[in-house]
XYZ file of C-alpha atoms in Angstrom:
452
model
C 214.030 78.288 43.982
C 210.462 76.287 45.066
C 207.934 76.247 42.622
C 204.647 77.880 43.936
C 201.226 76.040 44.525
C 197.641 77.392 43.389
C 194.870 76.312 44.758
C 192.771 75.007 42.410
C 190.111 76.324 44.126
C 191.280 79.878 43.124
C 190.517 79.426 39.051
C 187.003 77.768 40.293
C 186.253 80.539 41.938
C 187.841 83.490 39.508
C 185.913 81.262 36.764
C 182.600 82.022 38.609
C 182.837 85.511 39.404
C 183.833 86.503 35.490
C 180.331 84.675 34.883
C 178.668 86.737 37.865
C 180.004 89.579 36.058
C 179.080 88.856 33.138
C 175.640 88.270 33.461
C 175.625 91.028 36.236
C 176.625 93.451 32.735
C 174.079 91.683 30.411
C 171.313 92.845 32.673
C 171.977 96.357 33.192
C 172.800 96.787 29.317
C 169.835 94.602 27.488
C 166.409 96.210 27.404
C 167.702 98.952 30.192
C 164.509 100.545 30.138
C 162.063 98.147 31.412
C 164.322 98.127 34.435
C 163.685 101.199 35.139
C 160.110 101.463 34.490
C 160.435 103.892 30.685
C 159.369 102.185 27.541
C 161.122 103.750 25.000
C 158.539 102.749 22.130
C 155.200 104.228 24.945
C 157.654 106.967 26.828
C 154.621 108.307 27.438
C 152.927 104.931 29.152
C 151.575 104.383 32.560
C 148.608 103.411 34.757
C 147.143 107.013 36.602
C 144.317 106.593 39.542
C 142.140 109.497 39.646
C 141.442 110.555 43.240
C 137.886 113.002 43.284
C 136.821 114.520 46.176
C 133.262 114.823 45.078
C 132.052 115.931 48.621
C 133.481 117.358 52.041
C 131.292 117.126 54.983
C 132.534 116.681 58.782
C 130.704 112.775 58.945
C 131.921 111.962 55.616
C 133.115 112.165 52.467
C 132.496 111.096 48.790
C 134.858 110.144 46.737
C 135.214 109.323 43.037
C 138.308 106.817 41.628
C 139.358 106.441 38.376
C 142.068 104.243 37.085
C 143.176 105.109 33.569
C 145.481 102.776 31.607
C 147.462 105.138 29.086
C 149.673 102.736 28.234
C 149.223 102.319 24.244
C 149.991 98.624 23.853
C 150.048 96.992 27.803
C 146.791 95.990 28.868
C 145.301 94.142 32.447
C 144.000 90.611 31.620
C 142.043 88.254 34.036
C 142.132 88.461 37.103
C 142.083 92.149 36.727
C 143.819 95.051 39.367
C 143.420 95.078 42.601
C 143.801 98.662 43.972
C 145.139 98.857 47.391
C 146.389 101.856 49.706
C 146.731 102.906 53.689
C 144.671 105.174 54.934
C 146.305 107.866 57.384
C 143.971 107.898 60.178
C 141.161 105.597 61.308
C 138.663 106.181 58.368
C 136.471 103.469 56.888
C 134.412 102.778 53.892
C 130.587 103.110 54.515
C 129.080 102.481 51.210
C 130.829 101.698 47.333
C 129.231 101.324 43.850
C 131.001 99.672 40.640
C 133.551 98.252 42.934
C 133.605 96.260 46.067
C 136.535 95.504 49.097
C 137.590 92.088 49.468
C 137.665 92.553 53.115
C 135.342 93.707 55.544
C 137.343 93.823 57.952
C 136.672 94.122 62.130
C 133.900 96.866 62.806
C 133.386 95.959 66.175
C 133.699 99.319 67.177
C 130.321 100.338 65.539
C 127.458 98.964 67.785
C 123.499 98.731 66.205
C 122.739 100.137 62.968
C 124.418 99.077 59.659
C 128.392 98.309 59.947
C 130.567 99.735 57.600
C 131.585 98.074 53.980
C 135.034 97.727 55.143
C 136.592 98.693 58.371
C 140.570 97.736 57.396
C 143.774 99.594 58.042
C 144.950 98.774 54.360
C 142.171 97.805 51.812
C 141.884 96.393 48.734
C 139.585 97.202 46.619
C 138.229 94.785 43.260
C 136.403 95.660 39.964
C 132.381 94.037 40.474
C 131.611 91.358 37.211
C 130.130 91.896 34.153
C 126.007 91.653 34.887
C 126.450 92.953 38.376
C 122.782 94.667 39.744
C 122.338 98.093 38.576
C 122.123 99.219 42.595
C 125.220 97.900 42.722
C 127.010 99.737 39.160
C 128.620 103.246 38.351
C 129.287 104.329 34.891
C 132.455 102.523 33.206
C 132.361 99.936 36.306
C 132.379 96.292 35.946
C 135.000 94.891 33.723
C 135.807 92.390 36.428
C 139.079 94.408 36.071
C 140.098 93.904 32.967
C 141.513 97.610 31.338
C 142.349 97.349 27.308
C 145.617 99.324 25.976
C 144.932 102.433 24.276
C 144.919 101.036 20.857
C 143.410 97.872 20.816
C 139.766 99.346 22.249
C 139.762 102.865 23.659
C 136.564 102.691 24.760
C 137.607 99.964 27.501
C 140.344 101.444 28.566
C 139.063 102.708 32.683
C 137.156 102.093 35.206
C 135.668 104.160 38.037
C 134.107 103.088 41.308
C 132.630 105.228 44.207
C 132.940 105.363 47.525
C 131.404 107.621 50.770
C 134.453 107.235 53.862
C 134.910 109.207 57.050
C 136.820 108.758 60.224
C 135.356 106.691 62.875
C 137.400 109.065 65.977
C 138.673 112.349 64.126
C 136.161 114.850 62.086
C 138.627 116.374 61.240
C 138.718 116.590 57.556
C 139.516 114.334 54.470
C 142.731 113.414 54.208
C 144.672 111.705 51.131
C 145.575 107.810 51.896
C 148.913 106.765 50.799
C 151.277 103.203 49.351
C 148.596 102.568 46.235
C 149.312 99.573 44.949
C 147.726 97.643 42.130
C 147.719 94.587 42.477
C 149.953 93.810 39.003
C 152.733 92.014 39.557
C 155.278 94.343 37.852
C 153.515 98.065 38.589
C 154.928 100.552 41.282
C 153.222 102.932 42.148
C 154.423 106.906 42.749
C 152.945 109.167 45.348
C 149.773 110.943 45.419
C 150.205 114.392 43.236
C 147.402 116.706 44.035
C 146.662 118.478 40.326
C 144.341 120.690 38.898
C 140.605 119.635 40.308
C 138.283 117.517 38.054
C 135.546 119.137 36.103
C 132.327 117.512 34.804
C 129.443 118.757 32.527
C 125.851 118.021 33.373
C 122.650 119.550 30.893
C 123.807 118.904 27.705
C 127.114 120.696 28.586
C 125.538 123.332 29.371
C 126.860 123.499 33.381
C 130.286 122.409 34.973
C 130.743 121.150 38.395
C 134.393 120.682 39.665
C 135.786 118.062 42.536
C 137.072 119.799 45.878
C 140.165 117.840 45.169
C 141.816 115.850 42.741
C 145.144 113.735 43.467
C 147.237 111.721 40.294
C 148.427 108.619 41.700
C 151.319 107.702 38.120
C 151.987 103.536 38.395
C 154.983 102.432 36.093
C 155.788 98.961 34.494
C 158.876 96.860 35.086
C 159.141 93.890 33.434
C 162.078 93.234 35.538
C 159.909 93.563 39.037
C 156.864 91.467 36.760
C 159.321 88.146 36.413
C 162.443 86.983 37.277
C 162.557 85.003 33.878
C 161.470 86.076 30.685
C 158.023 84.977 29.238
C 158.596 84.565 25.562
C 160.749 83.350 22.804
C 161.476 84.337 19.134
C 162.248 81.978 16.091
C 163.545 81.990 12.961
C 163.335 80.394 9.747
C 163.309 81.734 5.425
C 162.656 80.172 2.040
C 166.292 80.514 1.077
C 167.995 78.563 3.868
C 166.521 75.339 5.258
C 167.970 75.999 8.516
C 165.463 76.846 11.069
C 166.708 79.275 14.184
C 164.873 77.609 17.355
C 164.532 79.621 20.190
C 168.032 79.743 21.981
C 168.370 77.112 24.721
C 167.074 78.251 28.588
C 165.685 81.278 27.499
C 162.800 81.163 30.209
C 164.303 78.327 32.116
C 165.601 75.033 31.790
C 164.662 71.856 32.280
C 165.686 70.331 36.362
C 165.561 73.258 37.659
C 163.538 74.332 40.754
C 160.718 75.431 40.391
C 160.734 74.568 36.738
C 157.769 72.866 35.568
C 156.285 71.481 32.562
C 154.559 68.915 30.633
C 155.744 66.327 27.741
C 154.270 65.897 24.327
C 151.565 62.916 25.275
C 150.875 63.431 29.132
C 148.621 65.593 30.504
C 148.377 67.427 33.809
C 146.882 65.800 36.438
C 142.754 67.468 37.735
C 144.092 69.184 40.074
C 147.070 71.155 38.682
C 143.815 72.085 36.493
C 141.764 73.724 39.663
C 141.307 77.650 38.291
C 140.690 80.450 40.827
C 139.108 83.669 39.090
C 140.322 85.949 41.170
C 144.366 84.316 40.780
C 146.718 84.069 37.934
C 146.786 80.597 36.722
C 149.427 78.502 37.662
C 152.541 78.629 34.994
C 152.976 74.857 33.894
C 154.073 74.910 30.077
C 154.847 71.935 27.481
C 158.308 70.664 27.932
C 161.116 72.204 24.984
C 164.313 73.300 25.059
C 163.319 76.651 26.169
C 160.840 76.278 28.674
C 158.621 79.491 27.524
C 154.445 79.635 27.689
C 154.892 81.797 24.139
C 157.272 80.778 21.100
C 156.688 83.240 17.756
C 158.267 82.391 14.771
C 158.830 84.784 12.202
C 159.155 83.168 9.025
C 160.739 84.856 5.747
C 157.896 83.352 3.217
C 158.386 85.085 -0.344
C 160.089 87.714 -2.427
C 158.174 89.118 -5.528
C 159.821 91.735 -7.450
C 158.789 94.309 -5.612
C 157.554 92.544 -2.378
C 158.033 90.484 -0.076
C 156.160 88.533 2.973
C 156.264 87.575 6.225
C 154.407 85.344 7.929
C 153.866 85.573 12.387
C 152.816 82.697 14.007
C 152.366 82.424 17.799
C 151.957 79.645 19.482
C 150.812 79.468 23.058
C 152.587 76.697 24.472
C 151.412 77.191 28.790
C 148.941 74.315 29.457
C 146.723 76.142 31.813
C 146.560 79.557 31.005
C 144.419 81.274 27.872
C 145.332 84.648 26.435
C 142.887 87.461 26.225
C 143.142 90.807 24.483
C 146.904 89.308 23.152
C 149.205 91.344 21.274
C 152.607 91.601 19.519
C 154.919 94.325 18.866
C 157.101 94.365 16.275
C 160.395 96.661 15.879
C 161.667 96.301 11.639
C 162.639 99.026 9.573
C 160.693 97.629 6.248
C 157.382 98.666 8.752
C 157.526 101.993 6.976
C 156.328 99.997 3.695
C 153.952 97.337 4.949
C 151.230 97.260 2.228
C 149.012 94.625 3.658
C 148.283 92.208 6.823
C 145.834 89.423 6.905
C 144.046 87.991 9.708
C 145.536 90.776 12.175
C 144.252 94.037 13.255
C 147.928 96.243 12.762
C 148.315 100.046 14.131
C 151.802 101.169 13.788
C 154.396 102.956 16.867
C 155.473 106.131 15.663
C 156.273 108.524 18.774
C 158.860 110.086 16.990
C 157.847 112.084 13.820
C 158.835 110.832 10.790
C 159.802 107.509 12.520
C 157.789 104.625 11.532
C 159.919 101.732 12.215
C 157.824 99.793 15.064
C 153.855 98.518 15.199
C 151.425 96.377 17.084
C 149.648 93.991 15.934
C 146.587 92.212 17.973
C 143.866 89.670 16.996
C 140.006 90.581 15.821
C 137.718 90.538 17.583
C 135.024 87.565 18.056
C 137.589 85.728 15.290
C 141.621 85.297 17.027
C 141.155 87.885 19.916
C 141.639 84.964 22.431
C 145.089 83.046 21.603
C 143.985 79.074 23.397
C 146.113 77.155 26.253
C 148.516 74.463 24.257
C 147.101 72.059 21.575
C 145.933 71.923 18.124
C 144.501 75.169 18.712
C 146.685 76.998 20.636
C 148.075 79.407 18.152
C 147.186 82.593 16.020
C 149.327 83.649 12.690
C 149.260 86.114 9.934
C 150.363 86.950 6.802
C 152.168 90.726 5.857
C 153.130 92.113 2.802
C 156.041 94.324 2.703
C 157.262 96.916 -0.483
C 160.741 96.241 -0.911
C 162.559 100.044 0.078
C 164.858 100.562 -2.710
C 167.406 102.360 -0.251
C 167.464 99.734 2.585
C 165.989 96.433 1.867
C 168.058 93.020 1.257
C 167.587 89.755 2.383
C 171.852 90.033 3.369
C 172.755 89.852 7.202
C 169.715 88.339 8.797
C 168.296 92.108 8.148
C 164.626 90.552 7.510
C 164.610 89.576 10.476
C 162.708 91.841 13.311
C 165.249 93.826 15.957
C 163.179 93.265 18.703
C 159.375 91.714 19.721
C 156.914 92.011 22.826
C 154.437 89.822 23.718
C 151.985 91.437 25.691
C 154.053 94.349 26.743
C 157.441 92.311 27.681
C 159.816 92.188 25.489
C 160.852 88.349 23.660
C 164.405 86.086 23.771
C 165.815 86.010 20.634
C 168.881 84.412 18.920
C 172.054 87.149 18.554
C 172.074 87.425 15.007
C 175.034 85.674 13.803
C 172.547 82.768 14.107
C 170.145 84.120 12.198
C 169.112 82.378 8.472
C 172.147 83.341 6.008
C 171.488 83.607 1.993
C 173.375 81.147 0.457
C 176.900 81.286 -0.538
C 177.346 82.457 -4.129
C 181.252 81.521 -4.442
C 179.961 77.778 -2.897
C 177.463 77.646 -5.346
C 179.648 78.654 -8.058
C 182.201 75.756 -7.028
C 179.928 73.089 -6.933
C 177.792 74.384 -9.977
C 181.891 74.519 -11.903
C 182.742 71.087 -10.458
C 179.345 70.105 -11.923
C 180.493 70.972 -15.335
C 183.342 69.463 -14.847
C 182.227 66.075 -14.417
C 179.794 66.418 -17.288
C 182.661 67.573 -19.804
C 184.161 64.527 -18.616
C 181.571 62.134 -19.378
C 180.881 63.857 -22.080
C 184.976 62.638 -23.434
C 184.535 59.373 -22.806
C 181.440 58.625 -24.150
C 182.480 60.319 -27.793
C 186.195 58.020 -27.126
C 184.052 54.707 -26.859
C 182.216 55.349 -29.420
């Protein structure tokens, strides 16, 4: 019988298929929840658009729109939200307070008199900047589109604007728009749902009025929709091991790949690359590294006491062009329930499941370190925390002292596998080294005595 020859290309195709299959399985199984817009650390977190119809006449409708960030630790930073929708008819916006449309559009069908504020079929609305004229403001407006998280600053988690609308030809009444967006990567909005009308107090709470109708639009966040690659990574070290575990190679990108831009140490990006538009997110340009992440979090097990142990956390910004305002860090570790003190950061536990208290959020102190500056000598923030050794669980073995998960600004950071964590020194190996040293010392004593 002749020997059957197999085309070597078969093995190449088979190997490629195995690699792709493994990647797909890893992609589906690792951090499954963010891909579906559900976060177990913040199970009720969302951004809600509340649309209140205050008045409805044959010729006009007065509407109040509220954007409420009900997320515990995700916030909206610069350039801010940019709400959009599609009118179902030929509606136009005649006037606005607390926000403005980015484009007026074609209003040529209106002859004479004052033109509408916006005639676009699909308008985009942005928040006014701080310091806007008083006659253009409303309550809780004018933050430049920035929304704080619920925990960091509950007084700045919402934005409000009002507008007067009407249909250009059809005066049959009010029609709720559709296809809402908030203009922030990673967020997807559902269809409007009519809910109980909002109520408003007046005369010191003695009288209550209500909207003619209220609709809610719920927007959920997905990290996989926000970015095709991670945005941060974690490195590890401990006082009991000289090994520093760096961020995994190519955590966020790889040097040389299409679209991977980085600046080598000692080089300065050209001025053209540093031009910034306040209405757009800063381009991604990082310092060259093996992991190519804009953010690196370092967790260092610093010291062990009789009843306590100390951890140092350092967050490095490797983004050349971007500062991070109102940044936050979420860590998951079982010993956080016995946290005694945090230095230089604010801290709040995220115990969303009753007695389980293994997750917490860290963020900067206002006017001190709440701004993480761009890459450079000042491009880092750091803290130390003191934890009580819980006798039921505490150990330094098997990398127990390192976090289970780290999130920066709500995005999961890439961590090394547990088998690469810094380990305690091997006692048997230390004992063998000690025994060998003892034997050498004994031989030296015998030789010295014999010579005498």
